[in-house]
Amino acid sequence: MHRIQTIDQMIARRAVSRRGFVHAGLAGAAALGTAALAGCSGATAPAGSSAGSASGLKKITFALDWTPNTNHTGVYVAAANGYYKDSGLDVEIVQAPENGADALVATGEAQFGVSFQDTMASYVSSDSKLPVSAVASIIQHNTSGIISRAEKGITHPAAMMDHTYATWEGPIEQGVIKRCVEADGGDFTRVQMIPSTVTDEVTALQTDQVDTIWIYWAWAGVKCELAGLDTNYFAFADIDPVFDFYTPVLIANDALIEEDSDTVQAFVDATRHGYEDCIEDPDAAADALLAAAPELDEGLVRASQEYLADQYQADAAQWGVIDQDRWDAFFAWVSEQGFAPTIEAGAGLNIQFIQ
């Protein structure tokens, strides 16, 4: 059986806290993108077109990777504060369908969206690459890792042995776990893989549905803290620098990049301004997100926003920077493990808009 699975297979097994790995040719992505529009609000002009809204602004569709959360706050702030409008853009923010934003951006049904470097790994190197590029990092470092209840004693990767792990059954995902466990002197075969049905990490840990879960600290980790759950946690980037990959990233349609780079630059600059505001005033940023998505838990949003204020840019010179050496190192590891064909240096990356 081929180790790289289709987008449909992966998404069917993924928890709602994370998008699935993508593996589709351009034709497949086109079909997915067209079908996906049924779940989104409003169609857009093809990438690179000059179509605009009635206001004279250029119409842009931005696709979230999932439901609104604090990864996305800078976009909502940029919209609320008029940064897109001031740049000549009429930006519509839409929720992605189950196959994520990648297919919509690849077909030009959305011009920009949110993805993840590990997701992109499976479509930047095939014979039918998706015409999508990362143009900015949303969070500078990988803040994901493994969480467990403190009483389980899982303080380091090898301690995952003889405990259950909620797997999305993705080859890259399991490869990361394997590398961490073995680097810590453990036996990966003793990690008890169970298909993930986790929709709420707090409940899953409290009720012993699973011993360990891959989480993103800014949301699930903060949520566990707010719930008063006593946990252990280790971050993948602390285990091996190659796992400090970019997650999430801002992606753009390649045709738009080639045909209308001014629009891409305007969007990136306005979005950067939004995230700079998030860094400067996380409480006001939380207000903007909550106004756009009032169904979210206010306490979680505010606590998450405080955490991310130090993470969006972190130690980079400015928000959005992507270090190509880090980018290439992760993709080289993916290829070395056989999870994808050989990935060329700089594949899926366009850094001209953040320099």
Coordinates of C-alpha atoms in Angstrom, one line a residue, residues 15-309:
A15 CA -9.4 15.3 14.6
V16 CA -11.1 18.7 14.1
S17 CA -8.2 20.5 15.8
R18 CA -6.0 19.9 12.8
R19 CA -6.3 19.7 9.0
G20 CA -5.5 16.5 7.2
F21 CA -2.5 15.9 5.0
V22 CA -3.1 16.6 1.4
H23 CA -2.2 14.3 -1.5
A24 CA -4.0 15.2 -4.8
G25 CA -3.0 16.0 -8.3
L26 CA -4.2 19.2 -9.9
A27 CA -7.2 17.6 -11.5
G28 CA -8.2 16.0 -8.2
A29 CA -7.8 19.3 -6.5
A30 CA -10.0 21.0 -9.0
A31 CA -12.8 18.5 -8.4
L32 CA -12.4 18.9 -4.7
G33 CA -12.3 22.7 -4.9
T34 CA -15.4 22.9 -7.0
A35 CA -17.3 20.6 -4.7
A36 CA -16.0 22.5 -1.7
L37 CA -17.6 25.7 -2.7
A38 CA -21.0 24.3 -1.7
G39 CA -19.8 24.7 1.9
C40 CA -18.4 28.2 1.4
S41 CA -20.1 31.6 1.1
G42 CA -19.8 33.1 -2.4
A43 CA -17.7 32.3 -5.4
T44 CA -14.9 34.5 -6.6
A45 CA -13.2 35.5 -9.8
P46 CA -10.4 33.3 -11.0
A47 CA -6.9 34.0 -9.6
G48 CA -5.2 36.9 -11.5
S49 CA -8.5 38.4 -12.7
S50 CA -9.2 42.1 -12.2
A51 CA -12.8 41.6 -11.0
G52 CA -13.7 43.8 -8.1
S53 CA -16.6 44.5 -5.8
A54 CA -19.2 47.2 -6.3
S55 CA -17.1 49.4 -4.1
G56 CA -14.3 49.4 -6.7
L57 CA -12.1 47.3 -4.4
K58 CA -10.5 44.1 -5.7
K59 CA -12.5 41.1 -4.4
I60 CA -10.3 38.5 -2.5
T61 CA -11.4 35.3 -0.8
F62 CA -9.4 34.0 2.1
A63 CA -10.0 30.4 3.2
L64 CA -9.5 29.4 6.8
D65 CA -8.1 25.9 7.4
W66 CA -11.0 25.1 9.8
T67 CA -13.2 27.0 12.1
P68 CA -12.0 30.5 13.3
N69 CA -9.4 30.5 16.0
T70 CA -6.5 32.5 17.3
N71 CA -4.2 31.4 14.5
H72 CA -6.4 33.6 12.3
T73 CA -6.8 36.6 14.4
G74 CA -4.5 38.9 12.4
V75 CA -6.7 38.5 9.4
Y76 CA -9.8 39.4 11.3
V77 CA -8.0 42.4 12.8
A78 CA -6.8 43.6 9.4
A79 CA -10.3 43.4 8.1
A80 CA -11.9 45.1 11.2
N81 CA -9.3 47.9 11.2
G82 CA -9.7 48.6 7.5
Y83 CA -6.2 47.6 6.4
Y84 CA -7.4 45.5 3.5
K85 CA -9.8 48.2 2.4
D86 CA -7.0 50.8 2.6
S87 CA -4.9 48.5 0.3
G88 CA -7.7 48.4 -2.3
L89 CA -8.9 44.9 -1.3
D90 CA -12.4 43.6 -0.4
V91 CA -11.6 40.5 1.6
E92 CA -14.1 37.8 2.3
I93 CA -13.1 35.3 5.0
V94 CA -14.6 31.9 4.5
Q95 CA -14.5 28.6 6.4
A96 CA -12.8 25.8 4.5
P97 CA -14.7 22.6 3.7
E98 CA -13.4 19.3 5.1
N99 CA -10.6 19.0 2.6
G100 CA -9.1 22.3 3.8
A101 CA -8.1 25.5 2.1
D102 CA -5.4 24.0 -0.1
A103 CA -7.8 22.8 -2.8
L104 CA -9.7 26.1 -2.9
V105 CA -6.5 28.1 -3.3
A106 CA -5.1 25.7 -5.9
T107 CA -8.1 26.2 -8.1
G108 CA -8.2 29.9 -7.6
E109 CA -11.7 29.7 -6.0
A110 CA -9.9 31.4 -3.0
Q111 CA -6.8 33.5 -3.6
F112 CA -5.3 33.0 -0.2
G113 CA -5.7 30.6 2.7
V114 CA -4.2 28.8 5.7
S115 CA -2.2 25.6 5.5
F116 CA 0.7 23.8 7.2
Q117 CA 4.1 22.8 5.9
D118 CA 3.6 19.1 6.8
T119 CA 0.3 19.2 4.9
M120 CA 2.0 20.8 1.9
A121 CA 4.7 18.1 1.9
S122 CA 2.6 15.7 -0.1
Y123 CA 1.7 18.1 -2.9
V124 CA 4.8 20.1 -3.7
S125 CA 6.8 17.3 -5.2
S126 CA 4.5 15.1 -7.3
D127 CA 4.2 15.0 -11.1
S128 CA 1.0 17.1 -10.7
K129 CA 2.0 19.6 -8.1
L130 CA -0.7 21.9 -6.7
P131 CA -0.1 25.5 -7.8
V132 CA 0.1 26.8 -4.2
S133 CA 2.9 28.5 -2.4
A134 CA 3.5 29.6 1.2
V135 CA 4.1 33.3 1.3
A136 CA 4.4 34.0 5.0
S137 CA 4.5 32.2 8.3
I138 CA 1.6 32.8 10.7
I139 CA 3.4 31.5 13.8
Q140 CA 7.2 31.6 13.7
H141 CA 7.9 28.3 15.4
N142 CA 6.2 24.9 15.7
T143 CA 4.3 25.1 19.0
S144 CA 2.9 21.5 18.8
G145 CA 3.8 18.5 20.9
I146 CA 2.4 15.7 23.0
I147 CA 0.2 16.3 26.0
S148 CA -0.8 13.8 28.7
R149 CA -2.2 13.8 32.2
A150 CA 0.6 14.3 34.8
E151 CA -0.3 11.2 36.7
K152 CA 0.6 9.0 33.7
G153 CA 4.3 10.1 34.0
I154 CA 4.8 10.7 30.3
T155 CA 7.4 13.4 30.7
H156 CA 9.5 12.5 27.6
P157 CA 8.9 10.7 24.3
A158 CA 10.2 7.2 25.4
A159 CA 7.6 7.3 28.1
M160 CA 4.9 7.0 25.5
M161 CA 5.8 3.3 25.3
D162 CA 3.0 1.1 26.6
H163 CA 0.6 4.0 26.5
T164 CA -2.1 4.9 24.0
Y165 CA -1.7 7.6 21.4
A166 CA -4.6 9.0 19.3
T167 CA -3.2 8.8 15.8
W168 CA -4.6 10.5 12.7
E169 CA -2.9 7.5 10.9
G170 CA -0.8 9.9 8.8
P171 CA 2.7 8.7 7.6
I172 CA 4.4 12.0 8.4
E173 CA 2.6 12.3 11.8
Q174 CA 3.6 8.8 12.8
G175 CA 7.1 9.4 11.5
V176 CA 7.5 12.4 13.8
I177 CA 6.4 10.3 16.8
K178 CA 8.7 7.4 15.8
R179 CA 11.7 9.7 15.5
C180 CA 11.0 11.4 18.9
V181 CA 10.5 8.1 20.7
E182 CA 13.6 6.4 19.2
A183 CA 15.8 9.5 19.7
D184 CA 14.8 9.3 23.4
G185 CA 15.9 5.6 23.5
G186 CA 12.4 4.1 23.2
D187 CA 10.8 1.4 21.1
F188 CA 8.2 2.9 18.8
T189 CA 6.5 -0.4 18.3
R190 CA 5.4 -0.3 22.0
V191 CA 3.5 2.9 21.5
Q192 CA -0.2 1.8 21.3
M193 CA -1.7 3.5 18.3
I194 CA -5.4 4.0 18.3
P195 CA -7.4 5.8 15.6
S196 CA -8.2 9.3 16.9
T197 CA -11.8 10.2 17.8
V198 CA -10.7 13.1 19.9
T199 CA -12.8 16.2 19.4
D200 CA -12.1 17.7 22.9
E201 CA -8.7 17.2 24.4
V202 CA -9.7 18.0 27.9
T203 CA -12.5 15.4 27.9
A204 CA -10.4 12.8 26.2
L205 CA -7.7 13.1 28.8
Q206 CA -10.0 13.4 31.8
T207 CA -12.0 10.2 30.8
D208 CA -9.0 8.2 29.8
Q209 CA -10.1 7.9 26.2
V210 CA -6.4 8.1 25.3
D211 CA -3.2 8.7 27.2
T212 CA -1.4 11.0 24.8
I213 CA -2.5 13.5 22.1
W214 CA -0.7 15.6 19.6
I215 CA -1.8 19.2 20.3
Y216 CA -1.1 22.8 19.4
W217 CA -0.4 24.5 22.7
A218 CA -2.0 27.9 21.7
W219 CA -5.4 26.3 21.7
A220 CA -5.6 22.8 23.2
G221 CA -2.8 23.4 25.7
V222 CA -4.3 26.6 26.9
K223 CA -7.7 25.0 27.1
C224 CA -6.3 22.3 29.4
E225 CA -4.7 24.9 31.6
L226 CA -8.0 26.8 31.9
A227 CA -9.7 23.5 32.8
G228 CA -7.3 23.1 35.7
L229 CA -6.0 19.8 34.2
D230 CA -2.6 18.8 35.5
T231 CA -0.6 17.7 32.5
N232 CA 2.8 16.9 31.1
Y233 CA 3.9 18.2 27.7
F234 CA 6.9 18.1 25.4
A235 CA 7.3 20.0 22.2
F236 CA 8.5 18.4 19.0
A237 CA 10.9 21.3 18.2
D238 CA 12.7 20.7 21.5
I239 CA 13.3 17.0 20.6
D240 CA 14.7 17.6 17.1
P241 CA 15.3 20.9 15.3
V242 CA 14.1 19.4 12.1
F243 CA 10.6 19.4 13.6
D244 CA 10.6 23.2 14.0
F245 CA 8.7 23.4 10.7
Y246 CA 6.2 26.1 9.8
T247 CA 2.7 25.5 11.0
P248 CA 0.5 27.3 10.1
V249 CA 1.4 29.3 7.0
L250 CA -0.3 31.8 4.7
I251 CA -0.7 30.3 1.2
A252 CA -1.4 32.0 -2.1
N253 CA -2.4 30.8 -5.6
D254 CA 0.6 30.6 -7.9
A255 CA -1.2 32.1 -10.8
L256 CA -2.1 35.1 -8.7
I257 CA 1.6 35.4 -7.6
E258 CA 2.8 35.3 -11.2
E259 CA 0.1 37.5 -12.8
D260 CA -0.7 40.0 -10.0
S261 CA 2.1 40.2 -7.5
D262 CA 1.0 43.7 -6.4
T263 CA -2.2 42.2 -5.0
V264 CA -0.3 39.5 -3.2
Q265 CA 2.1 42.1 -1.7
A266 CA -0.9 44.3 -0.7
F267 CA -2.6 41.4 1.0
V268 CA 0.5 40.2 2.8
D269 CA 1.4 43.7 4.0
A270 CA -2.1 44.4 5.3
T271 CA -2.2 41.0 7.0
R272 CA 1.2 41.7 8.6
H273 CA -0.2 44.9 10.0
G274 CA -3.1 42.9 11.5
Y275 CA -0.7 40.4 13.2
E276 CA 1.5 43.3 14.4
D277 CA -1.6 44.7 16.1
C278 CA -2.2 41.3 17.7
I279 CA 1.3 41.3 19.1
E280 CA 0.9 44.8 20.4
D281 CA -2.6 44.5 21.9
P282 CA -3.7 40.9 22.3
D283 CA -6.9 41.9 24.3
A284 CA -8.1 44.1 21.4
A285 CA -7.2 41.4 19.0
A286 CA -9.3 39.0 21.0
D287 CA -12.2 41.5 20.8
A288 CA -11.9 41.4 17.0
L289 CA -12.0 37.6 16.8
L290 CA -14.9 37.4 19.2
A291 CA -16.9 39.9 17.2
A292 CA -16.4 37.9 14.1
A293 CA -16.9 34.5 15.8
P294 CA -19.1 35.1 18.9
E295 CA -19.6 31.4 19.3
L296 CA -16.0 31.0 20.6
D297 CA -15.3 30.7 24.3
E298 CA -14.2 34.1 25.4
G299 CA -11.9 33.0 28.2
L300 CA -10.1 30.6 25.8
V301 CA -9.7 33.2 23.1
R302 CA -8.2 35.8 25.4
A303 CA -5.8 33.3 27.1
S304 CA -4.8 31.9 23.7
Q305 CA -4.3 35.4 22.3
E306 CA -2.0 36.3 25.2
Y307 CA 0.1 33.2 24.5
L308 CA 0.3 33.8 20.8
A309 CA 1.3 37.5 21.2

